[in-house]
Structure formats: C-alpha cells, structure tokens
Amino acid sequence: MDIFATLQEEKGRLSQSENRIADILLNDFEFAVNASIIELAGKADVSPPTVTRFCRRLGCESFSDFKVQLARTPYVGMRYLKPEPKSQETGDVAQDIITKAQNALFLLHRSLDLAAIERAADRLAQAEMIYAFGSGGNSSMIAGEFQNRLFRLGLRITASSDHSMQMMMAAAARPADVIVGSSFSGRNAEMVRAFTLAREAKVPTIAFTQSGSPVAQAADMTVPVDLPEGNNIYRPTSTRIAYIALLDIVASLVAYRVQPQATVTLRRIKQQLVVHRDGDDRQLLGD
Amino acid sequence: MDIFATLQEEKGRLSQSENRIADILLNDFEFAVNASIIELAGKADVSPPTVTRFCRRLGCESFSDFKVQLARTPYVGMRYLKPEPKSQETGDVAQDIITKAQNALFLLHRSLDLAAIERAADRLAQAEMIYAFGSGGNSSMIAGEFQNRLFRLGLRITASSDHSMQMMMAAAARPADVIVGSSFSGRNAEMVRAFTLAREAKVPTIAFTQSGSPVAQAADMTVPVDLPEGNNIYRPTSTRIAYIALLDIVASLVAYRVQPQATVTLRRIKQQLVVHRDGDDRQLLGD
DNA sequence: CGGATAAAGAAAATAATTTGCAGAATGGGT
DNA sequence: ACCCATTCTGCAAATTATTTTCTTTATCCG
C-alpha cells in the first residue's frame, strides 16, 4: 500500500496539525520529499514530534521510513503531468509520454477491482468459446489482443471489430460461451446493442469499460477501468497501455486456471515457430 | 538524471570501497533504500564517511538526499522482478504485471535512441504513403497501431500482417513512400525478404526492432528497441507495452511535424464521432 | 463545570550524519 | 625498487536530526 492511499483512508481521523502536514504532502510533494523533519514541521507550523506521530499513524516505522515510502510512490500526480509537455523536443516528448504511461499504470493499479477481475478470469477460463469485441481503433486493438493472448492458452477465441459481425456472432453464440467487449468511452452504442442481443440469448457478457457507462450497464459483468484521459489532442491515450496491462492480468489469471492445457499449447506454438525460423530457442512466442 | 545512470557513468572511477557500496545498491536495492548510513556502511564493510563521500560523488547533497534520489528511481531492477511472481493470487499477479510494465517503460526510456527516433519521425512525416508491416500477433498489433495513430494525422497509411501482401506492397511502393516494420525478435525472415525487395525498389524502410538483428540489418533505418524479455511463459511480454510507448513517441513527433494538417483531420474525425454518437464532447477520438 | 482523553510542544536523550584530520594505500615517475 | 604526490579511508569529534519522555493545553462528554 502506498502512502497516498493510506492518507486517503486516514484523512478523516487526522487532527488539525496532522492535516496541515497532509496538505503539504499533497500540495508540495517536491518540498516534502526533500525536507528534513524539522523543515517539514516548520512549514506545517507544528513541532517535529507531531510529524513523527503523523508518520507512525500512516503506518511507517519512523520519519525516514516515511520519506522513503513517500519517495517511492510511483504517483507522479501533478508534479510531472503538466497538461502540455515542456517542449516539442524529442527528449521532452519521450519523457512526457513515458511518464504519462507509467502514471496510467499506477492509476490502474490503484483502481483495480480484483474481485471483478477474478470473476472475469473464472468465466473466461470456463468458456467453450470466446468472442472478443471492440471497435474504433483502440478497442479493436484490445479485442485483437484478447485473441492474441488467449488463443495461446488453448482457448477458442475470435475477435471482431465489425459491428455487423458482432451482431451475428452474438446471435450465434451459446450460453456456455462468453462475449468480452472493450470500450474506452463506454458509449459504444453498437456494442450496447450487441450485448443486449446476447443477454436475450442468455450468452454471458463481460465489459472492460468505464463503470456505470451504457456499455457497463448492458453487460452481465464489468471489469471497470476508470482513468482520466489526458487532454492534449496530439497525445495518444496512455489509457491504451493501462487496458493492455489489465488484459495481461486477466490473461495471466486465466492461464493459471487452465494451466495444463496452456503449457501444452504454448509448447506446440513455440516448437512450430522454432522449426519455422532458424532454431534459435530464445526467440519470442510470436513476433 | 537518475542515480543508476550516474552510477553507470562513474563506475570506472570508483574506488574499491565505493564499488562495494555500489554492489549493494545493485544487488540489494531493498536493503539499500531502507538502511541507515551506518547499516549500509556496515554491510559494505566501510565507514560511514565513505558512504557520505560516495553519495557526494554521485551528485547528491547528502546521504539523505541520496536516499530520496534512490527511492525515487523508477528502476525496479531485480527487486520486484523475481522470475516467478509471489503467488497466483490476483493481487500479486496484478502487481507483478504492472511493475514489469512500468519497468519496461523505464528501461525503454533509458535506452531510447533519440536521434534515430527523430530521423524516423522526419521520414514518416514526409512520406507520401506509409506501409506498416508486422506479423506474429504482437508485431501485427504494433503495425495496426501505427495505422491507428498515424491516419489521424492525415497521413496515408495501411497496415498488413500478411507476408504475401507485404511482398506485393513492397513491390508496389515508390521511393517517396516509407515502409515501417516491427519485429520484436528481429528474426522475422519474411520481413527481411520484404525489406530486401523494398531496398531494390529504392523504397526507404524503417525497422522497429532489436539493433543488430537481421531485420535491423535489412532496413535502411532502425529505431532500436533492446529490452530483456521476461522468462515466465505465462507472462505476456511487457515489451509490447514499451513498443506502444515508443510508437506513441514517434507518432507525437510526427504530429508536430504535420501539425496544421493534423489539427484539421482530428477535428473532422472528432466531429464525425460526435455526430455519430450522442453528442458528448468528452468522448475519445475513437473508442 | 469537572474529569477523562487526546493532542501538541519543550526539553532531554538518543541516534544518525558530517567534518576535520591523520594514517594508509595507490600510482606514476625516476 | 624507491619516493613523492595524490587519493582513499577510518577514527573521533562536532554537528545535526530524530525520537522519547514528560508536561501543558485543548477538547469532548456527562
């Protein structure tokens, strides 16, 4: 658990002085990580012992433990995430994108609904056939990645980004199958229609989307992804990266659930590739 | 600059004692971030002052400054990257995947060849037509993402994961066009053939792959991606995420180079989507 | 209004870190 | 091989930071 999460939980129970310390953490992170206990106490207008007590309350051994925890939080929050990157220099652009991607992963991790993920993994592992839906470029990529990850485990899966096909597949699917759909915005009306059709046919549906959105409501089960989207129109969505990581998590869990089968399938795929290429065993499973 | 980068640079100039300290940092990061100067000195068999001097040499004000810098490095190196995750528990799996993804981004950032990226962006921005190639699941996804990112900028681009098509496209392409190819392993023999054909037709090629690999050698220009690959067969490649981030960086740079055109195209796409959906302006450009 | 309880600071105690200095080691150059 | 200059290193002292202890102050509840 990271400090900021703990802070969130304890927030209400903090005293006046402790709240002043908390404010400094939130507003002047940069100062806080570099300050000594005396400086921090001074800025918060409290005595050093109060700071020590504050640290303990947040679950740290000591002030220095607290500082380390603080410094280690991958939360980059306001500090690096200026809406605009510093410049159009290659180095700055690179740093901006990578920082945002890392932050998206961090935010994803914090907001993960583990129970929902487990339920989804259980469902997928048991499915006789899986249909992965997604449209609009980003979600179609995710649907494709579902296929890319899950077929390796020996599961039967197909992906489609074509609404007409999705409707037909939803109609063709059976109750022992599963339809997974990805929608970043949650407002993909066509996916809502496909899910509604599936529901009528008693085919279970899992949505990877914003919680509470139309798509989420139309699905039997939702794995929520609630992340803020950056606002620079040139900046591709780091949300995409969070989705992929989430998908990897689900795929890994599914893998554990179908383990014996997966080992065999992977070995076969690998062997196939090795024979096909030039026998270098180090190469990837799929390029 | 982060501590580990500085450490790399200074490495040669370190004395015996300082090297012992460096070894501890590298091998037992977890211990190092939590240790006091005395504990660290003890473990390295040196005196505390030596540790202080070591910190100064690495550009830090003091030992505590050093500790903060250390704790802030996104380098997770060996510390979380145990070959096997702690357990098959959902939470552990999630943490493992996210940590590995963040680390892949960090390693990518460190190894970026900015000059190569710029050259690639320049080339792409000027291309009359772009062909994006990639096969094998992961790279085909990357090729698709090239299209997904670049068409929005008003560029003409198509993606293909089909070798026969790639060969035909390479033959059809003209010298003012560009072929970009992605290969995680760098050993995609078919891509090598396509690139060789392109070279004969004087069509410029850009490879996103491991430097020095056959694919890199067959290309006119390489944007190197040299990352270690994890070895748990169930764990999907976090390399994928690094590739996407790299692609985003390139796409952003291309966007700046074709800015006026891109703004117009994006506005048109956005308008199209808004009209098509339900008028919520906050929704994404593509789902 | 009193008494219990928690909060906060002062001062002392402790622990950690840095500085100054002197001895030891190292590495050229005779 | 030896010497001088330089760098390295640890010791002890000085400084600084942090925590503990104890006391005062504030707050809440009956």
XYZ file of C-alpha atoms (C1' of nucleotides) in Angstrom:
634
model
C 0.000 0.000 0.000
C 1.268 3.424 -0.763
C 1.255 6.464 1.430
C -1.300 8.384 -0.533
C -3.799 5.571 -0.362
C -3.327 5.334 3.393
C -3.600 9.074 3.649
C -6.898 8.913 1.846
C -8.236 6.374 4.324
C -6.986 8.127 7.432
C -7.913 11.580 6.207
C -10.974 11.939 8.369
C -9.292 10.816 11.540
C -6.454 13.282 11.302
C -6.116 16.121 13.752
C -5.774 19.737 12.769
C -1.997 19.746 12.913
C -1.757 16.490 11.077
C -3.987 17.837 8.386
C -1.617 20.713 7.859
C 1.158 18.207 7.309
C -1.024 16.248 4.911
C -1.718 19.416 2.947
C 1.953 19.994 2.430
C 2.393 16.469 1.134
C -0.403 16.954 -1.315
C 0.479 20.449 -2.456
C 4.207 20.500 -2.289
C 5.362 16.990 -2.833
C 8.704 18.166 -4.076
C 9.385 20.043 -0.889
C 8.127 17.212 1.271
C 10.367 14.501 -0.121
C 13.439 16.631 0.239
C 12.726 18.257 3.575
C 14.089 17.178 6.921
C 11.661 16.586 9.728
C 12.482 20.000 11.123
C 11.858 21.799 7.863
C 8.646 19.942 7.301
C 7.499 20.654 10.844
C 8.419 24.296 10.401
C 6.455 24.659 7.193
C 3.422 22.983 8.727
C 3.750 25.068 11.880
C 3.945 22.061 14.120
C 6.638 20.520 16.247
C 8.859 17.706 14.990
C 7.310 15.152 17.338
C 3.980 15.791 15.699
C 5.493 14.909 12.376
C 6.900 11.692 13.790
C 3.497 10.809 15.159
C 1.950 11.621 11.812
C 4.328 9.222 10.087
C 3.537 6.473 12.549
C -0.134 6.979 12.035
C 0.397 6.417 8.334
C 1.921 3.090 9.104
C 5.585 3.971 8.881
C 8.285 2.963 11.290
C 9.879 6.337 11.511
C 10.252 9.596 9.710
C 12.973 8.285 7.446
C 10.898 5.245 6.626
C 8.132 7.645 5.766
C 10.374 9.630 3.477
C 11.418 6.532 1.620
C 7.834 5.409 1.237
C 6.916 8.832 0.019
C 9.727 8.991 -2.466
C 8.899 5.532 -3.747
C 5.293 6.227 -4.552
C 5.052 5.974 -8.296
C 2.361 8.588 -8.142
C 3.550 11.427 -10.242
C 0.325 13.300 -9.742
C 0.523 16.922 -10.525
C 4.217 17.121 -10.423
C 5.262 15.993 -13.848
C 1.925 15.841 -15.530
C 1.748 19.303 -16.891
C -1.053 19.393 -19.442
C 1.443 20.480 -22.062
C 4.820 18.896 -22.390
C 7.750 21.163 -21.790
C 8.574 21.459 -25.447
C 8.401 19.678 -28.727
C 11.938 18.438 -28.262
C 12.262 14.716 -28.760
C 13.597 14.116 -25.275
C 10.778 16.026 -23.620
C 8.127 14.373 -25.718
C 9.576 10.978 -24.855
C 9.698 11.735 -21.165
C 6.185 13.107 -21.218
C 4.738 10.045 -22.885
C 6.611 7.586 -20.754
C 5.743 9.384 -17.554
C 2.108 9.502 -18.501
C 2.141 5.837 -19.400
C 3.723 4.910 -16.095
C 1.237 7.038 -14.298
C -1.638 5.419 -16.133
C -0.339 2.062 -14.966
C -0.109 3.348 -11.445
C -3.630 4.711 -11.503
C -4.864 1.478 -12.999
C -3.198 -0.499 -10.236
C -4.767 1.643 -7.595
C -8.229 1.405 -9.070
C -8.199 -2.292 -9.921
C -11.286 -4.204 -8.913
C -9.647 -7.501 -8.054
C -12.885 -9.312 -7.371
C -14.268 -8.344 -10.762
C -11.051 -9.409 -12.429
C -11.218 -12.806 -10.769
C -14.803 -13.316 -11.761
C -13.955 -12.411 -15.341
C -10.973 -14.785 -15.363
C -13.103 -17.613 -13.993
C -15.712 -17.037 -16.615
C -13.236 -16.879 -19.467
C -11.385 -19.969 -18.337
C -14.615 -21.956 -18.422
C -15.964 -20.598 -21.679
C -16.442 -23.033 -24.520
C -15.881 -20.222 -26.983
C -14.954 -16.587 -26.538
C -15.938 -13.686 -28.749
C -13.901 -10.518 -28.255
C -15.489 -7.299 -29.454
C -14.140 -3.808 -29.804
C -14.296 -1.003 -32.323
C -12.871 2.387 -33.073
C -9.174 1.666 -33.325
C -8.214 1.470 -29.709
C -10.784 -1.035 -28.567
C -10.428 -3.063 -31.708
C -6.762 -3.386 -30.869
C -7.743 -4.586 -27.389
C -10.132 -7.143 -28.846
C -7.332 -8.368 -31.059
C -5.043 -8.599 -28.075
C -7.600 -10.681 -26.236
C -7.375 -13.123 -29.034
C -3.613 -12.872 -29.219
C -3.247 -13.669 -25.530
C -5.946 -16.222 -25.032
C -5.604 -18.456 -28.050
C -2.123 -19.303 -26.757
C -3.720 -20.818 -23.714
C -5.632 -23.252 -25.846
C -8.873 -21.328 -25.559
C -11.168 -20.965 -28.519
C -11.483 -17.305 -29.327
C -12.187 -14.972 -32.162
C -12.101 -11.204 -32.269
C -14.183 -8.811 -34.290
C -14.304 -5.071 -34.718
C -17.131 -5.198 -37.195
C -20.489 -4.340 -35.750
C -22.490 -6.477 -38.171
C -20.296 -9.446 -37.460
C -20.599 -8.769 -33.757
C -24.372 -8.861 -34.010
C -24.275 -12.107 -35.915
C -21.808 -13.625 -33.502
C -23.913 -12.544 -30.558
C -26.845 -14.292 -32.180
C -24.821 -17.400 -32.928
C -23.199 -17.677 -29.504
C -24.481 -20.142 -26.913
C -24.910 -19.795 -23.157
C -21.704 -21.705 -22.469
C -19.769 -19.134 -24.484
C -18.632 -15.702 -23.368
C -18.543 -12.369 -25.127
C -15.985 -9.843 -23.943
C -16.178 -6.289 -25.133
C -13.846 -3.367 -24.673
C -14.979 0.233 -24.869
C -12.786 3.068 -23.640
C -15.595 5.567 -23.633
C -18.328 3.174 -22.540
C -20.554 4.854 -25.080
C -20.280 2.494 -27.957
C -23.968 2.219 -28.793
C -23.404 -0.644 -31.163
C -21.726 -2.687 -28.503
C -24.684 -1.987 -26.252
C -26.922 -3.438 -28.935
C -24.749 -6.499 -29.335
C -24.697 -7.050 -25.576
C -28.433 -6.643 -25.340
C -28.901 -9.216 -28.037
C -26.519 -11.546 -26.198
C -28.463 -11.124 -22.996
C -31.655 -12.151 -24.747
C -29.856 -15.258 -25.967
C -28.550 -15.851 -22.425
C -24.953 -15.516 -23.567
C -22.850 -14.067 -20.759
C -21.071 -10.786 -21.498
C -18.083 -9.136 -19.850
C -17.335 -5.473 -20.433
C -13.950 -3.849 -19.989
C -15.043 -0.249 -19.767
C -15.866 2.720 -17.577
C -18.050 1.723 -14.691
C -21.610 2.980 -14.865
C -21.405 3.659 -18.577
C -24.008 2.389 -21.045
C -21.776 -0.473 -22.110
C -21.197 -1.448 -18.477
C -24.907 -1.424 -17.853
C -25.610 -3.602 -20.845
C -23.072 -6.230 -19.737
C -23.574 -9.057 -17.265
C -20.247 -8.419 -15.678
C -17.980 -5.388 -15.782
C -14.280 -5.097 -15.186
C -14.158 -1.380 -14.558
C -11.454 0.865 -15.977
C -11.858 4.393 -14.690
C -8.973 6.556 -15.681
C -8.739 10.224 -16.502
C -7.888 10.912 -20.094
C -5.177 13.391 -20.993
C -6.248 16.439 -22.911
C -3.555 17.110 -25.454
C -5.117 16.098 -28.718
C -1.769 15.079 -30.138
C -1.107 12.793 -27.233
C -2.202 9.304 -27.771
C -4.040 7.770 -24.951
C -1.935 6.275 -22.260
C -5.199 4.649 -21.296
C -4.473 2.191 -24.055
C -1.472 0.991 -22.141
C -3.495 0.566 -18.988
C -6.015 -1.524 -20.887
C -3.303 -3.777 -22.192
C -1.872 -4.253 -18.734
C -5.313 -5.094 -17.400
C -5.792 -7.554 -20.191
C -2.453 -9.140 -19.368
C -3.501 -9.518 -15.772
C -6.718 -11.224 -16.767
C -4.921 -13.391 -19.291
C -2.388 -14.477 -16.682
C -5.112 -15.435 -14.273
C -6.894 -17.349 -16.980
C -3.605 -19.071 -17.725
C -3.316 -20.310 -14.160
C -6.826 -21.623 -14.333
C -6.213 -23.636 -17.484
C -2.590 -24.367 -16.756
C -2.036 -27.918 -18.068
C -3.740 -27.149 -21.308
C -1.816 -23.901 -21.700
C 1.584 -25.462 -21.236
C 0.919 -27.928 -23.988
C -0.438 -25.346 -26.378
C 2.415 -22.954 -25.771
C 4.944 -25.677 -26.304
C 3.329 -26.548 -29.587
C 3.268 -22.942 -30.731
C 6.840 -22.435 -29.722
C 8.020 -25.553 -31.453
C 6.180 -24.526 -34.558
C 7.926 -21.184 -34.586
C 11.327 -22.580 -33.874
C 11.078 -25.063 -36.710
C 9.767 -22.393 -38.979
C 12.505 -19.885 -38.209
C 16.113 -20.734 -37.626
C 16.017 -22.760 -34.487
C 17.028 -20.099 -32.020
C 15.253 -21.139 -28.872
C 15.445 -17.725 -27.292
C 13.034 -16.157 -29.670
C 9.638 -14.959 -28.667
C 6.376 -16.782 -28.843
C 5.104 -14.887 -31.792
C 6.925 -11.852 -33.002
C 19.291 12.088 -14.341
C 18.809 9.191 -12.054
C 21.275 7.608 -9.699
C 21.728 4.440 -11.660
C 22.617 6.309 -14.799
C 25.165 8.356 -12.892
C 26.451 5.200 -11.287
C 26.957 3.710 -14.711
C 28.997 6.700 -15.812
C 31.091 6.926 -12.672
C 31.540 3.186 -12.372
C 35.080 3.127 -13.668
C 36.267 5.932 -11.471
C 35.037 4.398 -8.245
C 37.428 3.159 -5.645
C 37.377 -0.296 -4.157
C 35.280 0.666 -1.151
C 32.912 2.677 -3.240
C 32.474 -0.243 -5.551
C 31.412 -2.373 -2.644
C 28.741 0.169 -1.864
C 27.665 0.236 -5.490
C 27.349 -3.535 -5.483
C 24.958 -3.395 -2.596
C 22.824 -0.859 -4.398
C 22.675 -3.057 -7.433
C 22.148 -6.358 -5.677
C 20.132 -5.442 -2.679
C 18.170 -2.384 -3.569
C 15.540 -3.181 -0.999
C 18.077 -3.182 1.764
C 19.773 -0.060 0.470
C 16.722 2.171 0.362
C 15.730 1.234 3.852
C 19.117 1.180 5.503
C 20.653 3.942 7.546
C 24.089 5.122 6.612
C 25.527 3.029 9.399
C 23.814 -0.144 8.295
C 24.800 0.440 4.698
C 28.381 1.173 5.706
C 28.399 -1.940 7.857
C 27.175 -4.167 5.080
C 29.702 -2.742 2.653
C 32.481 -3.014 5.231
C 33.324 0.630 5.029
C 32.995 3.549 7.372
C 30.011 5.887 7.287
C 32.082 8.790 5.991
C 32.951 6.737 2.958
C 29.285 6.326 2.263
C 28.747 10.063 2.557
C 31.559 10.678 0.127
C 30.116 8.084 -2.217
C 26.811 9.932 -2.211
C 28.505 13.220 -2.981
C 30.365 11.684 -5.831
C 27.067 10.600 -7.309
C 25.906 14.177 -7.262
C 23.849 14.162 -4.116
C 23.901 16.763 -1.388
C 23.986 14.334 1.449
C 23.165 10.796 2.372
C 19.505 11.568 2.912
C 19.336 13.334 -0.414
C 20.872 10.210 -1.876
C 18.295 8.006 -0.254
C 15.484 10.074 -1.669
C 17.003 10.010 -5.123
C 17.449 6.296 -4.832
C 13.919 5.704 -3.682
C 12.574 7.841 -6.484
C 14.280 5.998 -9.301
C 11.662 4.110 -11.219
C 14.262 1.409 -11.574
C 12.786 -1.687 -10.102
C 15.606 -3.804 -11.389
C 15.946 -7.027 -9.590
C 13.840 -6.041 -6.691
C 10.369 -6.921 -7.786
C 11.309 -8.730 -10.895
C 11.584 -12.143 -9.423
C 11.217 -14.611 -12.262
C 8.162 -16.004 -10.553
C 5.506 -13.822 -9.047
C 4.929 -14.201 -5.346
C 1.815 -16.254 -5.832
C -1.070 -16.849 -8.133
C -3.209 -14.537 -6.062
C -4.952 -11.902 -8.133
C -3.337 -9.040 -6.258
C 0.149 -10.416 -6.667
C -0.331 -11.193 -10.314
C -1.611 -7.677 -10.885
C 1.287 -6.109 -9.070
C 3.755 -8.282 -10.906
C 2.427 -7.361 -14.313
C 2.119 -3.694 -13.589
C 5.567 -3.496 -12.080
C 7.051 -5.267 -15.042
C 5.234 -2.971 -17.416
C 6.452 0.109 -15.583
C 9.928 -1.282 -15.593
C 9.776 -1.976 -19.302
C 8.836 1.668 -19.814
C 11.712 2.746 -17.635
C 14.192 0.583 -19.486
C 12.806 1.815 -22.775
C 13.246 5.402 -21.680
C 16.797 4.781 -20.673
C 17.705 3.069 -23.907
C 15.912 5.383 -26.314
C 17.907 6.447 -29.324
C 16.523 9.949 -29.692
C 18.385 10.714 -32.886
C 17.013 7.596 -34.560
C 13.524 8.452 -33.379
C 13.790 11.907 -34.862
C 15.040 10.613 -38.157
C 12.163 8.154 -38.284
C 9.634 10.858 -37.461
C 11.031 13.118 -40.161
C 10.837 10.360 -42.689
C 7.312 9.375 -41.784
C 6.066 12.943 -41.800
C 7.307 13.399 -45.335
C 6.126 10.091 -46.726
C 3.571 10.153 -49.465
C 2.304 6.782 -48.341
C 3.217 4.581 -45.399
C 3.087 0.792 -45.257
C 3.203 -0.685 -41.756
C 4.293 -4.308 -41.524
C 4.304 -6.710 -38.634
C 3.421 -10.336 -38.033
C 3.065 -12.890 -35.323
C 0.454 -11.341 -33.093
C 2.497 -8.804 -31.196
C 4.087 -7.061 -34.123
C 0.911 -7.222 -36.143
C -0.747 -5.343 -33.314
C 2.020 -2.764 -33.481
C 1.570 -2.397 -37.238
C -2.134 -1.852 -36.650
C -1.352 0.739 -34.034
C 0.891 2.573 -36.460
C -2.085 2.897 -38.705
C -4.382 3.784 -35.838
C -2.137 6.616 -34.711
C -0.947 7.987 -37.989
C -4.076 8.068 -40.090
C -5.465 10.524 -37.552
C -2.732 12.922 -38.503
C -3.936 12.961 -42.083
C -1.193 10.630 -43.273
C -1.884 7.944 -45.803
C -1.145 4.621 -44.231
C -2.082 0.987 -44.412
C -1.049 -1.911 -42.237
C -0.544 -5.520 -43.110
C 0.380 -8.636 -41.220
C 0.216 -10.851 -44.267
C 3.560 -11.713 -45.771
C 2.296 -12.106 -49.308
C 0.585 -8.761 -49.132
C 3.712 -7.247 -47.655
C 5.753 -8.514 -50.580
C 3.265 -7.102 -53.057
C 3.110 -3.801 -51.237
C 6.880 -3.588 -51.102
C 6.898 -4.113 -54.865
C 4.165 -1.548 -55.427
C 5.625 1.138 -53.177
C 7.534 4.081 -54.585
C 10.667 5.843 -53.392
C 8.649 8.680 -51.862
C 6.817 6.181 -49.695
C 8.030 4.567 -46.488
C 7.736 1.059 -45.159
C 7.866 0.639 -41.391
C 8.214 -2.802 -39.917
C 8.071 -4.021 -36.366
C 9.715 -7.212 -35.186
C 10.202 -7.974 -31.513
C 12.666 -10.735 -32.166
C 14.348 -9.160 -35.154
C 14.349 -12.593 -36.742
C 11.317 -12.359 -38.934
C 12.818 -13.789 -42.097
C 9.832 -12.802 -44.167
C 10.171 -9.206 -43.153
C 13.807 -9.356 -44.120
C 12.726 -10.521 -47.556
C 10.173 -7.729 -47.859
C 12.745 -5.142 -46.797
C 15.287 -6.502 -49.232
C 12.773 -6.230 -52.015
C 11.979 -2.686 -50.950
C 15.644 -1.787 -50.992
C 15.939 -2.994 -54.556
C 12.996 -0.772 -55.454
C 14.632 2.120 -53.577
C 11.736 2.352 -51.134
C 13.011 3.507 -47.754
C 12.406 1.170 -44.818
C 12.359 1.789 -41.085
C 12.629 -1.086 -38.624
C 11.444 -1.002 -35.030
C 13.389 -3.943 -33.696
C 16.413 -5.188 -31.832
C 19.529 -3.481 -33.007
C 21.910 -5.638 -34.951
C 19.263 -8.206 -35.736
C 18.624 -9.474 -39.256
C 15.598 -7.215 -39.630
C 17.621 -4.216 -38.470
C 20.320 -5.051 -40.983
C 17.832 -5.320 -43.805
C 16.330 -1.900 -43.066
C 17.579 1.490 -44.172
C 16.957 2.961 -40.767
C 16.472 1.315 -37.397
C 14.777 2.585 -34.296
C 16.341 0.180 -31.832
C 14.388 -1.491 -29.069
C 16.672 -3.542 -26.890
C 14.884 -4.858 -23.874
C 15.298 -8.039 -21.915
C 12.369 -10.368 -22.202
C 10.875 -11.965 -19.114
C 11.009 -15.689 -18.911
C 7.741 -16.798 -17.387
C 5.897 -18.408 -20.231
C 2.570 -17.389 -18.826
C 3.599 -13.765 -18.623
C 2.802 -11.781 -21.660
C 5.511 -9.573 -22.873
C 5.737 -6.240 -21.205
C 7.889 -5.459 -24.178
C 4.660 -4.935 -26.034
C 3.904 -2.006 -23.817
C 7.300 -0.500 -24.429
C 6.744 -0.788 -28.159
C 3.458 1.018 -27.904
C 5.008 3.807 -25.885
C 7.793 4.127 -28.429
C 5.238 4.236 -31.193
C 3.361 6.960 -29.330
C 6.528 8.985 -29.050
C 7.177 8.697 -32.753
C 3.563 9.457 -33.578
C 3.631 12.570 -31.397
C 6.741 13.818 -33.100
C 5.205 13.164 -36.469
C 2.145 15.065 -35.315
C 4.218 18.144 -34.520
C 5.795 17.931 -37.929
C 2.469 17.848 -39.768
C 0.624 19.978 -37.251
C -1.790 22.073 -39.353
C -2.922 19.097 -41.335
C -3.329 17.018 -38.190
C -5.499 19.530 -36.401
C -7.915 19.630 -39.267
C -8.057 15.866 -39.658
C -8.559 15.305 -35.960
C -11.319 17.850 -35.822
C -13.072 16.129 -38.689
C -12.743 12.717 -37.079
C -13.951 14.030 -33.777
C -16.917 15.774 -35.306
C -17.793 12.647 -37.182
C -17.795 10.632 -33.982
C -19.748 13.169 -32.011
C -22.458 13.356 -34.632
C -22.499 9.618 -34.895
C -22.774 9.016 -31.151
C -24.732 11.079 -28.726
C -23.030 14.431 -28.786
C -20.932 14.080 -25.680
C -17.881 16.134 -26.486
C -15.771 14.478 -23.836
C -15.620 11.176 -25.579
C -12.483 9.819 -27.049
C -11.253 10.087 -30.563
C -12.061 6.537 -31.437
C -13.131 4.141 -28.805
C -18.352 22.624 35.443
C -15.219 18.742 36.214
C -12.835 14.763 34.723
C -11.227 11.887 31.177
C -8.958 11.739 26.935
C -6.439 13.129 23.206
C -3.227 16.466 21.088
C 0.804 19.170 20.944
C 5.035 21.089 22.335
C 9.548 21.630 25.266
C 13.396 19.688 26.615
C 16.256 15.853 27.072
C 18.047 11.730 25.255
C 19.392 9.209 21.635
C 20.805 8.195 17.205
C 22.436 9.456 12.741
C 25.305 12.064 9.832
C 29.044 15.011 8.650
C 33.558 17.193 9.304
C 38.383 17.513 10.146
C 42.312 15.242 10.446
C 45.835 11.787 10.224
C 47.406 7.434 8.751
C 47.326 4.060 4.898
C 47.227 2.827 0.264
C 47.993 3.655 -4.565
C 50.213 5.010 -8.672
C 53.214 7.077 -11.547
C 57.991 8.746 -12.322
C 62.604 8.289 -11.533
C 62.964 -0.724 -6.209
C 62.009 3.612 -4.115
C 59.948 8.073 -3.356
C 56.672 11.699 -3.693
C 52.161 13.225 -4.710
C 47.739 12.049 -4.654
C 43.860 9.776 -3.328
C 41.440 6.860 -0.117
C 39.850 5.606 4.347
C 38.678 5.372 9.125
C 38.632 7.477 13.719
C 36.914 10.652 16.810
C 34.726 14.848 17.495
C 31.228 18.005 16.193
C 27.080 18.719 14.406
C 22.631 17.785 13.232
C 18.428 15.151 13.064
C 15.107 12.335 15.208
C 12.722 10.273 18.919
C 11.321 9.820 23.703
C 9.576 11.443 27.817
C 7.122 14.350 30.234
C 4.158 18.283 30.846
C 0.889 21.519 29.329
C -3.001 22.598 26.704
C -7.156 21.773 24.347
C -11.412 19.136 23.657
C -15.154 16.400 24.466
C -18.779 14.307 27.173
C -21.643 13.560 31.143
